[in-house]
Amino acid sequence: MNQKTGKNRKDVKIGSEVYIVLKKDQRTGKRTKGIVKNLLTRSSFHPHGIKVRLEDGRVGRVQEIIK
């Protein structure tokens, strides 16, 4: 199974279901599930994950792409 990590911008699509880590959860690594509304990272790659805004307004870095 090839797991997509969300470090490459081309892999993260608007409408994708993803796990993100919110800024407040970076120390614990607690993941939050949601649907991508906007891509906030401009570069094609980010070592900690592409920053996105979810449909509910929360912002964090993508850790895993579900579908």
PDB file of C-alpha atoms in Angstrom:
ATOM      1  CA  MET A   1       0.000   0.000   0.000  1.00  0.00           C
ATOM      2  CA  ASN A   2       1.518   3.307  -1.089  1.00  0.00           C
ATOM      3  CA  GLN A   3       0.694   5.865   1.588  1.00  0.00           C
ATOM      4  CA  LYS A   4       0.668   9.523   0.508  1.00  0.00           C
ATOM      5  CA  THR A   5       2.211  11.737   3.166  1.00  0.00           C
ATOM      6  CA  GLY A   6       1.126  15.206   2.007  1.00  0.00           C
ATOM      7  CA  LYS A   7       4.634  16.664   1.625  1.00  0.00           C
ATOM      8  CA  ASN A   8       4.199  17.196  -2.131  1.00  0.00           C
ATOM      9  CA  ARG A   9       1.722  19.891  -3.178  1.00  0.00           C
ATOM     10  CA  LYS A  10       0.746  17.947  -6.329  1.00  0.00           C
ATOM     11  CA  ASP A  11      -0.603  15.085  -4.166  1.00  0.00           C
ATOM     12  CA  VAL A  12      -2.911  17.328  -2.086  1.00  0.00           C
ATOM     13  CA  LYS A  13      -6.134  18.171  -3.923  1.00  0.00           C
ATOM     14  CA  ILE A  14      -9.063  20.390  -2.941  1.00  0.00           C
ATOM     15  CA  GLY A  15     -11.827  18.058  -1.774  1.00  0.00           C
ATOM     16  CA  SER A  16      -9.370  15.373  -0.563  1.00  0.00           C
ATOM     17  CA  GLU A  17      -9.986  13.713   2.783  1.00  0.00           C
ATOM     18  CA  VAL A  18      -6.822  14.123   4.862  1.00  0.00           C
ATOM     19  CA  TYR A  19      -5.322  13.911   8.334  1.00  0.00           C
ATOM     20  CA  ILE A  20      -3.677  17.163   9.446  1.00  0.00           C
ATOM     21  CA  VAL A  21      -1.801  18.278  12.542  1.00  0.00           C
ATOM     22  CA  LEU A  22      -3.045  21.614  13.904  1.00  0.00           C
ATOM     23  CA  LYS A  23      -0.513  24.166  15.192  1.00  0.00           C
ATOM     24  CA  LYS A  24      -1.640  23.587  18.788  1.00  0.00           C
ATOM     25  CA  ASP A  25      -1.195  19.810  18.365  1.00  0.00           C
ATOM     26  CA  GLN A  26       2.330  19.879  16.880  1.00  0.00           C
ATOM     27  CA  ARG A  27       3.917  18.882  20.211  1.00  0.00           C
ATOM     28  CA  THR A  28       1.652  15.859  20.680  1.00  0.00           C
ATOM     29  CA  GLY A  29       1.236  14.930  17.010  1.00  0.00           C
ATOM     30  CA  LYS A  30      -2.552  14.584  17.456  1.00  0.00           C
ATOM     31  CA  ARG A  31      -4.153  14.292  14.031  1.00  0.00           C
ATOM     32  CA  THR A  32      -7.405  15.868  12.839  1.00  0.00           C
ATOM     33  CA  LYS A  33      -9.452  14.467   9.942  1.00  0.00           C
ATOM     34  CA  GLY A  34     -11.116  16.750   7.406  1.00  0.00           C
ATOM     35  CA  ILE A  35     -11.740  17.781   3.804  1.00  0.00           C
ATOM     36  CA  VAL A  36      -9.317  20.197   2.093  1.00  0.00           C
ATOM     37  CA  LYS A  37     -10.846  23.577   1.178  1.00  0.00           C
ATOM     38  CA  ASN A  38      -7.681  25.593   0.287  1.00  0.00           C
ATOM     39  CA  LEU A  39      -3.976  24.924  -0.170  1.00  0.00           C
ATOM     40  CA  LEU A  40      -1.980  27.513   1.779  1.00  0.00           C
ATOM     41  CA  THR A  41       1.599  26.395   1.016  1.00  0.00           C
ATOM     42  CA  ARG A  42       2.876  27.941  -2.231  1.00  0.00           C
ATOM     43  CA  SER A  43       5.967  25.749  -2.721  1.00  0.00           C
ATOM     44  CA  SER A  44       5.750  22.332  -4.426  1.00  0.00           C
ATOM     45  CA  PHE A  45       7.258  20.548  -1.391  1.00  0.00           C
ATOM     46  CA  HIS A  46       7.366  21.101   2.367  1.00  0.00           C
ATOM     47  CA  PRO A  47       9.227  18.729   4.733  1.00  0.00           C
ATOM     48  CA  HIS A  48       6.569  19.031   7.476  1.00  0.00           C
ATOM     49  CA  GLY A  49       3.584  18.730   5.132  1.00  0.00           C
ATOM     50  CA  ILE A  50       1.608  21.085   2.904  1.00  0.00           C
ATOM     51  CA  LYS A  51      -0.400  23.614   4.939  1.00  0.00           C
ATOM     52  CA  VAL A  52      -4.132  23.526   4.170  1.00  0.00           C
ATOM     53  CA  ARG A  53      -7.418  24.978   5.388  1.00  0.00           C
ATOM     54  CA  LEU A  54     -10.162  22.431   5.984  1.00  0.00           C
ATOM     55  CA  GLU A  55     -13.820  23.022   5.097  1.00  0.00           C
ATOM     56  CA  ASP A  56     -14.556  23.710   8.787  1.00  0.00           C
ATOM     57  CA  GLY A  57     -11.926  26.498   8.816  1.00  0.00           C
ATOM     58  CA  ARG A  58      -9.170  24.755  10.771  1.00  0.00           C
ATOM     59  CA  VAL A  59      -5.603  25.095   9.435  1.00  0.00           C
ATOM     60  CA  GLY A  60      -2.794  22.592   9.684  1.00  0.00           C
ATOM     61  CA  ARG A  61      -0.165  20.561   7.851  1.00  0.00           C
ATOM     62  CA  VAL A  62      -1.167  17.419   5.935  1.00  0.00           C
ATOM     63  CA  GLN A  63       0.244  14.236   7.496  1.00  0.00           C
ATOM     64  CA  GLU A  64      -1.648  11.665   5.449  1.00  0.00           C
ATOM     65  CA  ILE A  65      -3.974  11.686   2.454  1.00  0.00           C
ATOM     66  CA  ILE A  66      -6.883   9.274   2.947  1.00  0.00           C
ATOM     67  CA  LYS A  67      -8.532   9.667  -0.473  1.00  0.00           C
TER      68      LYS A  67
END
